[in-house]
Amino acid sequence: MCSNRIYLSPPHMSPRERELLLAAFDSNWIAPLGPEVDRFEREFAAAVGVGHAAALSSGTAALHLALLLLGVGPGDEVVTSTLTFAATANAIRYCGAAPVFLDSETRTWNMDPALLAEELDACARRGKLPRAVIVVDIYGQCADYEPILAACRRWDVPVVEDAAEALGAEHRGRAAGRFGVMGCFSFNGNKIITTSGGGMLASDHARLVERARLLASQARDPAPHYEHSLVGYNYRMSNLLAAVGRGQLAVLRQRVRQRRANFEFYRRSLAGLPGIDFMPEGPHGRSTRWLTCVLVDPRRRGATREDVRLSLERENIESRPVWKPMHLQPVFAGCRVRGGAVAEDLFERGLCLPSGSNLSSDELARVVDGIRSVAAGGRGISSGRAARKVG
Ligand SMILES: Cc1ncc(COP(=O)(O)O)c(C=O)c1O
């Protein structure tokens, strides 16, 4: 194997991030607090169009704090999408609550609004409404918020938006992260912008964000000594990483354009190849195409998703199956689920392709060649991009 490895979604830094990081280092504000954190929070809130934001150590921390701020605790239920990364459901469990999983709709792959309405009606009939709903915006695309928010308003259930994968996306002209009472973001290494690890909790409610900051810094009461009336967490973002985040935030729009251009390249280059279909973009949204995802139809393609993945791997190209639904995960066995067949099918057939904003056109062409050269019958051609048996 001679070619360089092509990664799924590697970090994409520019000289500005390095400058800001070194300036923060030289200032000796090397702490989970500092002027870069304050600036990053202000600039982030302005970029998303939200009133306030608290910079945290991860997106998972943001989800955990959001649920705590809504009073989620043992004995509660929290409804969420089954098609998500485990962090969403883990945060529910951290609070001692039980996740309830809903299937995806095929239009956006996000939570099916009709199933949510059914679930909330059923909960109301049973006399126990969920304490919150976490709506996830998967792979850079917002959920269908009008019916989702209408269903939640009907029963007065608060919404937390898990926008970890969707910073920069829009739905009806409104930025991802602004649809719930709180929005949670991730700057993990594979995200559209990254601080290596980090997250943000954003809200128009100043009191919630203030409280998040308090809980995230060990809930220290105002006093000259160490005084605590609440259990707190060590969830604040480092000042050094906030400096990196500021540089990344300044190029977010470019990164969205670059990721959408990757998607367009794949779509054009694979058009007409039977058995490869792309994740749809809902009618009212603008996805960032954080990851370009395809569905592989084994009957039309003559190869399964796993055949394609392994064939790409032999070409030193990283791709990943779409999230395995939470209701199929051993750790969440026994949790209630409504539907599930759509998400199961997306997992079975879905593949995330290399989507970094720093992919070169040669690398993109290598991925396309790799997909086109998966032989009918499912075995990849491991040696050589010239051989094209299919397509
Ligand atoms: C949907 C979703 N929610 C939450 C997270 C957690 O974010 P973090 O890794 O920053 O904790 C991630 C990604 O990592 C994610 O994809």
Short mmCIF file of C-alpha atoms and ligand atoms in Angstrom, two decimals:
data_model
loop_
_atom_site.label_atom_id
_atom_site.label_comp_id
_atom_site.label_asym_id
_atom_site.label_seq_id
_atom_site.Cartn_x
_atom_site.Cartn_y
_atom_site.Cartn_z
CA MET A 1 0.00 0.00 0.00
CA CYS A 2 1.83 3.11 -1.15
CA SER A 3 -0.65 5.99 -1.09
CA ASN A 4 -1.01 8.29 1.89
CA ARG A 5 -3.92 7.52 4.15
CA ILE A 6 -7.07 9.52 3.52
CA TYR A 7 -8.88 10.16 6.80
CA LEU A 8 -12.60 10.56 7.36
CA SER A 9 -12.56 14.09 8.78
CA PRO A 10 -9.16 15.34 9.92
CA PRO A 11 -8.51 18.72 11.56
CA HIS A 12 -7.94 21.65 9.21
CA MET A 13 -5.85 24.40 10.78
CA SER A 14 -4.53 27.65 9.39
CA PRO A 15 -1.61 29.86 10.52
CA ARG A 16 -4.03 32.10 12.44
CA GLU A 17 -4.93 29.33 14.91
CA ARG A 18 -1.24 28.77 15.58
CA GLU A 19 -0.66 32.49 16.17
CA LEU A 20 -3.59 32.76 18.56
CA LEU A 21 -2.50 29.63 20.42
CA LEU A 22 1.06 30.89 20.86
CA ALA A 23 -0.15 34.33 21.96
CA ALA A 24 -2.35 32.68 24.60
CA PHE A 25 0.58 30.51 25.67
CA ASP A 26 2.88 33.51 25.96
CA SER A 27 0.29 35.38 28.03
CA ASN A 28 0.59 32.54 30.60
CA TRP A 29 -3.21 32.19 30.82
CA ILE A 30 -2.81 28.43 30.79
CA ALA A 31 -5.96 27.55 32.67
CA PRO A 32 -9.56 26.45 32.15
CA LEU A 33 -10.51 30.14 32.17
CA GLY A 34 -9.07 33.32 30.73
CA PRO A 35 -9.57 36.08 28.18
CA GLU A 36 -9.53 33.73 25.17
CA VAL A 37 -12.40 31.74 26.68
CA ASP A 38 -14.42 34.95 27.16
CA ARG A 39 -13.69 36.09 23.59
CA PHE A 40 -14.47 32.69 22.09
CA GLU A 41 -17.80 32.61 23.92
CA ARG A 42 -18.76 36.10 22.68
CA GLU A 43 -17.66 35.45 19.10
CA PHE A 44 -19.38 32.06 19.04
CA ALA A 45 -22.66 33.48 20.31
CA ALA A 46 -22.52 36.22 17.67
CA ALA A 47 -21.72 33.71 14.88
CA VAL A 48 -24.65 31.45 15.81
CA GLY A 49 -26.97 34.36 16.60
CA VAL A 50 -27.66 33.25 20.14
CA GLY A 51 -27.64 35.38 23.27
CA HIS A 52 -25.06 33.58 25.40
CA ALA A 53 -22.59 30.70 25.26
CA ALA A 54 -20.42 28.79 27.73
CA ALA A 55 -17.23 27.13 26.46
CA LEU A 56 -16.79 23.62 27.86
CA SER A 57 -14.44 20.66 27.75
CA SER A 58 -16.66 18.65 25.36
CA GLY A 59 -20.01 18.42 23.62
CA THR A 60 -20.90 15.59 25.99
CA ALA A 61 -20.34 17.94 28.94
CA ALA A 62 -22.67 20.47 27.27
CA LEU A 63 -25.40 17.83 26.93
CA HIS A 64 -24.94 16.67 30.51
CA LEU A 65 -25.17 20.22 31.88
CA ALA A 66 -28.17 21.05 29.68
CA LEU A 67 -30.08 18.09 31.12
CA LEU A 68 -29.06 18.95 34.68
CA LEU A 69 -30.24 22.53 34.14
CA LEU A 70 -33.63 21.18 33.08
CA GLY A 71 -33.78 19.20 36.31
CA VAL A 72 -33.44 15.77 34.69
CA GLY A 73 -32.77 13.15 37.35
CA PRO A 74 -33.35 9.56 38.41
CA GLY A 75 -36.75 8.21 37.43
CA ASP A 76 -37.14 10.64 34.51
CA GLU A 77 -37.35 9.74 30.85
CA VAL A 78 -35.69 11.72 28.06
CA VAL A 79 -36.72 11.14 24.45
CA THR A 80 -34.07 11.26 21.74
CA SER A 81 -33.11 9.91 18.31
CA THR A 82 -31.93 6.34 18.04
CA LEU A 83 -29.64 7.32 15.14
CA THR A 84 -26.94 9.24 16.97
CA PHE A 85 -23.55 8.94 18.58
CA ALA A 86 -23.58 7.32 22.03
CA ALA A 87 -22.72 10.64 23.74
CA THR A 88 -26.34 11.82 23.42
CA ALA A 89 -27.72 8.80 25.25
CA ASN A 90 -24.82 8.63 27.70
CA ALA A 91 -25.59 12.15 28.91
CA ILE A 92 -29.13 11.01 29.75
CA ARG A 93 -27.74 8.11 31.73
CA TYR A 94 -25.27 10.38 33.60
CA CYS A 95 -28.36 12.05 35.10
CA GLY A 96 -29.78 8.69 36.17
CA ALA A 97 -32.62 9.05 33.64
CA ALA A 98 -33.83 6.58 31.01
CA PRO A 99 -33.45 7.28 27.31
CA VAL A 100 -36.42 6.60 25.01
CA PHE A 101 -35.38 6.19 21.40
CA LEU A 102 -37.25 7.30 18.29
CA ASP A 103 -36.68 6.20 14.72
CA SER A 104 -35.46 8.46 11.91
CA GLU A 105 -37.44 9.88 9.03
CA THR A 106 -36.05 9.14 5.57
CA ARG A 107 -36.10 12.82 4.45
CA THR A 108 -33.37 14.06 6.82
CA TRP A 109 -32.34 10.88 8.72
CA ASN A 110 -33.20 12.82 11.90
CA MET A 111 -35.93 12.18 14.49
CA ASP A 112 -39.26 11.40 12.83
CA PRO A 113 -41.65 14.19 13.96
CA ALA A 114 -44.72 11.96 13.59
CA LEU A 115 -43.22 9.37 15.94
CA LEU A 116 -42.39 12.10 18.44
CA ALA A 117 -45.99 13.33 18.43
CA GLU A 118 -47.18 9.72 18.90
CA GLU A 119 -44.72 9.12 21.73
CA LEU A 120 -45.65 12.30 23.60
CA ASP A 121 -49.37 11.58 23.22
CA ALA A 122 -48.80 8.06 24.56
CA CYS A 123 -46.73 9.42 27.48
CA ALA A 124 -49.47 11.94 28.30
CA ARG A 125 -52.08 9.16 28.27
CA ARG A 126 -49.93 7.16 30.68
CA GLY A 127 -49.59 10.27 32.85
CA LYS A 128 -45.82 10.52 32.64
CA LEU A 129 -44.32 12.97 30.20
CA PRO A 130 -40.57 12.93 29.46
CA ARG A 131 -38.56 15.53 31.33
CA ALA A 132 -36.92 16.65 28.04
CA VAL A 133 -36.44 15.83 24.38
CA ILE A 134 -32.94 15.91 22.86
CA VAL A 135 -33.23 16.49 19.13
CA VAL A 136 -30.06 15.54 17.24
CA ASP A 137 -28.96 17.21 13.98
CA ILE A 138 -27.17 14.35 12.31
CA TYR A 139 -24.22 14.60 9.89
CA GLY A 140 -24.52 18.37 9.47
CA GLN A 141 -28.26 18.59 8.89
CA CYS A 142 -30.99 20.06 11.10
CA ALA A 143 -34.05 18.06 12.03
CA ASP A 144 -37.49 19.12 10.82
CA TYR A 145 -38.14 21.56 13.65
CA GLU A 146 -41.65 22.94 12.99
CA PRO A 147 -43.56 19.72 13.76
CA ILE A 148 -41.02 18.71 16.41
CA LEU A 149 -41.33 21.97 18.34
CA ALA A 150 -45.12 21.99 17.90
CA ALA A 151 -45.38 18.51 19.45
CA CYS A 152 -43.16 19.54 22.37
CA ARG A 153 -45.05 22.81 22.92
CA ARG A 154 -48.32 20.88 23.02
CA TRP A 155 -47.15 19.00 26.09
CA ASP A 156 -44.80 21.69 27.40
CA VAL A 157 -41.72 19.45 27.16
CA PRO A 158 -38.43 21.37 26.81
CA VAL A 159 -36.11 20.69 23.86
CA VAL A 160 -32.33 20.45 23.97
CA GLU A 161 -30.70 20.58 20.55
CA ASP A 162 -27.72 18.31 20.04
CA ALA A 163 -26.02 20.30 17.29
CA ALA A 164 -22.63 18.64 17.89
CA GLU A 165 -22.45 17.64 14.23
CA ALA A 166 -24.23 20.61 12.73
CA LEU A 167 -22.42 23.86 13.53
CA GLY A 168 -22.89 26.08 10.47
CA ALA A 169 -26.10 24.38 9.28
CA GLU A 170 -29.39 26.24 8.86
CA HIS A 171 -33.06 25.44 8.90
CA ARG A 172 -35.45 28.02 7.43
CA GLY A 173 -32.65 30.58 7.69
CA ARG A 174 -32.05 29.97 11.39
CA ALA A 175 -28.73 28.59 12.61
CA ALA A 176 -28.41 25.08 14.03
CA GLY A 177 -28.26 25.18 17.81
CA ARG A 178 -31.01 27.81 18.15
CA PHE A 179 -34.06 25.57 18.14
CA GLY A 180 -34.16 24.28 21.70
CA VAL A 181 -34.02 26.02 25.03
CA MET A 182 -30.32 25.16 24.88
CA GLY A 183 -28.04 24.09 22.01
CA CYS A 184 -24.99 21.87 22.46
CA PHE A 185 -21.96 21.86 20.15
CA SER A 186 -18.77 19.83 19.87
CA PHE A 187 -15.27 20.82 18.78
CA ASN A 188 -13.96 17.27 18.85
CA GLY A 189 -11.10 16.51 16.45
CA ASN A 190 -13.33 15.27 13.64
CA LYS A 191 -15.84 18.16 13.69
CA ILE A 192 -16.21 20.92 11.11
CA ILE A 193 -14.12 23.16 13.37
CA THR A 194 -12.09 21.76 16.21
CA THR A 195 -10.19 22.69 19.35
CA SER A 196 -8.92 19.08 19.57
CA GLY A 197 -11.57 18.54 22.22
CA GLY A 198 -14.19 20.99 23.43
CA GLY A 199 -17.81 21.98 23.40
CA MET A 200 -20.24 24.86 23.83
CA LEU A 201 -23.58 25.27 25.51
CA ALA A 202 -25.57 28.11 23.94
CA SER A 203 -28.88 29.67 24.88
CA ASP A 204 -30.85 32.90 24.77
CA HIS A 205 -31.45 32.49 28.48
CA ALA A 206 -28.60 34.23 30.29
CA ARG A 207 -29.50 32.55 33.58
CA LEU A 208 -29.08 29.05 32.15
CA VAL A 209 -25.68 29.84 30.65
CA GLU A 210 -24.51 31.48 33.87
CA ARG A 211 -25.60 28.41 35.78
CA ALA A 212 -23.82 26.16 33.28
CA ARG A 213 -20.60 28.12 33.89
CA LEU A 214 -21.06 27.70 37.63
CA LEU A 215 -21.66 23.93 37.45
CA ALA A 216 -18.79 23.54 34.96
CA SER A 217 -16.28 25.06 37.38
CA GLN A 218 -16.95 22.86 40.44
CA ALA A 219 -19.89 25.06 41.51
CA ARG A 220 -17.72 27.37 43.50
CA ASP A 221 -19.76 29.90 45.46
CA PRO A 222 -18.57 33.54 45.57
CA ALA A 223 -16.29 33.58 48.63
CA PRO A 224 -12.59 34.19 49.24
CA HIS A 225 -12.20 30.58 50.39
CA TYR A 226 -13.55 27.45 48.66
CA GLU A 227 -17.28 27.25 49.39
CA HIS A 228 -19.67 24.85 47.63
CA SER A 229 -23.43 24.48 48.01
CA LEU A 230 -23.89 22.28 44.92
CA VAL A 231 -22.13 19.32 43.32
CA GLY A 232 -20.10 20.74 40.44
CA TYR A 233 -18.08 19.42 37.52
CA ASN A 234 -14.73 20.18 35.96
CA TYR A 235 -16.10 20.94 32.51
CA ARG A 236 -14.60 24.31 31.49
CA MET A 237 -12.60 24.81 28.30
CA SER A 238 -8.90 25.57 28.47
CA ASN A 239 -7.86 29.10 27.52
CA LEU A 240 -5.33 27.65 25.05
CA LEU A 241 -7.98 25.66 23.24
CA ALA A 242 -10.35 28.62 23.16
CA ALA A 243 -7.64 30.52 21.26
CA VAL A 244 -7.59 27.73 18.65
CA GLY A 245 -11.39 27.84 18.57
CA ARG A 246 -11.42 31.56 17.77
CA GLY A 247 -9.19 31.00 14.76
CA GLN A 248 -11.35 28.10 13.59
CA LEU A 249 -14.59 30.01 14.06
CA ALA A 250 -13.30 32.77 11.77
CA VAL A 251 -13.14 30.27 8.87
CA LEU A 252 -16.34 28.36 9.60
CA ARG A 253 -18.15 29.67 6.51
CA GLN A 254 -15.25 28.59 4.29
CA ARG A 255 -15.27 25.15 5.92
CA VAL A 256 -18.97 24.76 5.19
CA ARG A 257 -18.40 25.72 1.56
CA GLN A 258 -15.51 23.26 1.28
CA ARG A 259 -17.51 20.37 2.77
CA ARG A 260 -20.48 21.11 0.55
CA ALA A 261 -18.11 21.17 -2.43
CA ASN A 262 -16.84 17.69 -1.45
CA PHE A 263 -20.41 16.47 -1.46
CA GLU A 264 -21.06 18.00 -4.91
CA PHE A 265 -17.90 16.39 -6.26
CA TYR A 266 -18.95 12.95 -5.01
CA ARG A 267 -22.49 13.43 -6.27
CA ARG A 268 -21.39 14.45 -9.76
CA SER A 269 -18.62 11.84 -9.98
CA LEU A 270 -20.79 8.96 -8.81
CA ALA A 271 -23.95 10.01 -10.69
CA GLY A 272 -25.21 7.12 -12.73
CA LEU A 273 -23.37 4.50 -10.66
CA PRO A 274 -26.15 2.07 -9.75
CA GLY A 275 -26.78 1.36 -6.10
CA ILE A 276 -25.16 4.46 -4.58
CA ASP A 277 -27.61 7.02 -3.16
CA PHE A 278 -26.77 10.13 -1.17
CA MET A 279 -28.12 11.36 2.17
CA PRO A 280 -30.95 13.72 1.19
CA GLU A 281 -31.08 17.38 2.13
CA GLY A 282 -34.46 18.30 3.64
CA PRO A 283 -36.55 20.91 1.81
CA HIS A 284 -36.13 23.71 4.38
CA GLY A 285 -32.55 23.18 5.45
CA ARG A 286 -29.04 23.85 4.37
CA SER A 287 -26.77 21.05 5.52
CA THR A 288 -23.06 21.63 6.07
CA ARG A 289 -22.45 18.14 4.67
CA TRP A 290 -20.12 17.69 7.63
CA LEU A 291 -19.85 14.12 6.41
CA THR A 292 -20.93 12.99 2.97
CA CYS A 293 -22.99 9.85 3.55
CA VAL A 294 -24.15 7.35 0.97
CA LEU A 295 -26.44 4.34 1.01
CA VAL A 296 -25.19 1.25 -0.76
CA ASP A 297 -27.92 -0.92 -2.27
CA PRO A 298 -26.41 -4.43 -2.55
CA ARG A 299 -28.91 -5.56 -5.16
CA ARG A 300 -28.19 -2.72 -7.54
CA ARG A 301 -24.52 -2.32 -6.60
CA GLY A 302 -23.65 -6.00 -6.35
CA ALA A 303 -21.73 -5.16 -3.17
CA THR A 304 -22.66 -4.36 0.40
CA ARG A 305 -21.74 -1.29 2.42
CA GLU A 306 -19.12 -3.39 4.18
CA ASP A 307 -17.68 -4.54 0.84
CA VAL A 308 -17.28 -0.91 -0.17
CA ARG A 309 -15.77 0.05 3.19
CA LEU A 310 -13.25 -2.79 3.13
CA SER A 311 -12.38 -2.11 -0.46
CA LEU A 312 -11.66 1.56 0.40
CA GLU A 313 -9.63 0.41 3.41
CA ARG A 314 -7.44 -1.66 1.13
CA GLU A 315 -6.78 1.57 -0.76
CA ASN A 316 -5.77 3.18 2.55
CA ILE A 317 -8.97 5.25 2.65
CA GLU A 318 -10.91 5.60 5.90
CA SER A 319 -14.71 5.44 5.74
CA ARG A 320 -17.19 4.57 8.50
CA PRO A 321 -20.58 2.91 8.75
CA VAL A 322 -23.41 5.30 9.62
CA TRP A 323 -24.09 5.34 13.40
CA LYS A 324 -25.31 2.06 14.78
CA PRO A 325 -28.70 2.93 16.32
CA MET A 326 -28.80 3.24 20.08
CA HIS A 327 -31.63 0.72 20.45
CA LEU A 328 -29.28 -1.93 19.00
CA GLN A 329 -26.47 -1.13 21.42
CA PRO A 330 -25.99 -3.67 24.22
CA VAL A 331 -25.59 -0.88 26.78
CA PHE A 332 -29.07 0.47 25.98
CA ALA A 333 -30.82 -2.89 25.61
CA GLY A 334 -34.17 -2.73 27.36
CA CYS A 335 -34.74 0.98 26.71
CA ARG A 336 -38.04 1.84 25.05
CA VAL A 337 -37.90 2.41 21.30
CA ARG A 338 -40.60 3.59 18.88
CA GLY A 339 -40.01 2.29 15.38
CA GLY A 340 -36.40 1.57 14.49
CA ALA A 341 -36.51 -0.05 11.06
CA VAL A 342 -35.49 3.13 9.20
CA ALA A 343 -32.40 3.70 11.38
CA GLU A 344 -31.53 -0.01 11.15
CA ASP A 345 -31.61 0.21 7.37
CA LEU A 346 -29.49 3.39 7.39
CA PHE A 347 -26.93 1.59 9.55
CA GLU A 348 -27.02 -1.51 7.37
CA ARG A 349 -26.49 0.38 4.12
CA GLY A 350 -25.00 3.73 5.14
CA LEU A 351 -21.37 4.72 4.73
CA CYS A 352 -19.65 8.02 5.63
CA LEU A 353 -17.04 9.02 3.07
CA PRO A 354 -13.88 11.08 3.65
CA SER A 355 -15.17 14.62 4.04
CA GLY A 356 -12.37 16.82 5.37
CA SER A 357 -12.37 20.44 4.25
CA ASN A 358 -8.67 20.01 3.41
CA LEU A 359 -9.10 17.08 1.00
CA SER A 360 -7.25 17.67 -2.27
CA SER A 361 -8.90 17.00 -5.62
CA ASP A 362 -6.52 14.07 -6.11
CA GLU A 363 -7.65 12.56 -2.82
CA LEU A 364 -11.30 13.03 -3.71
CA ALA A 365 -10.63 11.35 -7.05
CA ARG A 366 -8.96 8.43 -5.24
CA VAL A 367 -12.08 7.92 -3.12
CA VAL A 368 -14.32 8.02 -6.20
CA ASP A 369 -12.05 5.54 -7.98
CA GLY A 370 -12.13 3.31 -4.92
CA ILE A 371 -15.92 3.26 -4.88
CA ARG A 372 -16.25 2.73 -8.60
CA SER A 373 -13.81 -0.18 -8.54
CA VAL A 374 -15.70 -2.31 -6.03
CA ALA A 375 -16.32 -5.39 -8.11
CA ALA A 376 -19.74 -6.86 -8.71
CA GLY A 377 -20.10 -9.75 -6.30
CA GLY A 378 -18.76 -7.67 -3.49
CA ARG A 379 -15.00 -8.09 -3.57
CA GLY A 380 -12.93 -4.99 -3.98
CA ILE A 381 -10.08 -4.73 -6.40
CA SER A 382 -7.17 -4.15 -4.09
CA SER A 383 -4.44 -3.37 -6.53
CA GLY A 384 -4.84 -0.49 -8.83
CA ARG A 385 -7.23 2.26 -9.57
CA ALA A 386 -7.24 1.70 -13.30
CA ALA A 387 -9.32 -1.47 -13.18
CA ARG A 388 -13.00 -0.52 -13.21
CA LYS A 389 -15.30 -3.46 -13.42
CA VAL A 390 -18.45 -1.68 -12.46
CA GLY A 391 -19.93 1.63 -13.52
C1 LIG B 1 -24.38 13.75 17.86
C2 LIG B 1 -23.25 13.96 18.81
N1 LIG B 1 -23.54 14.33 20.07
C3 LIG B 1 -22.57 14.54 20.97
C4 LIG B 1 -21.25 14.40 20.64
C5 LIG B 1 -20.23 14.56 21.74
O1 LIG B 1 -19.33 15.56 21.53
P1 LIG B 1 -17.86 15.45 22.23
O2 LIG B 1 -17.10 14.41 21.50
O3 LIG B 1 -17.31 16.83 22.05
O4 LIG B 1 -18.09 15.11 23.66
C6 LIG B 1 -20.90 14.02 19.34
C7 LIG B 1 -19.53 13.88 18.84
O5 LIG B 1 -18.51 13.68 19.26
C8 LIG B 1 -21.93 13.78 18.40
O6 LIG B 1 -21.64 13.38 17.17
#
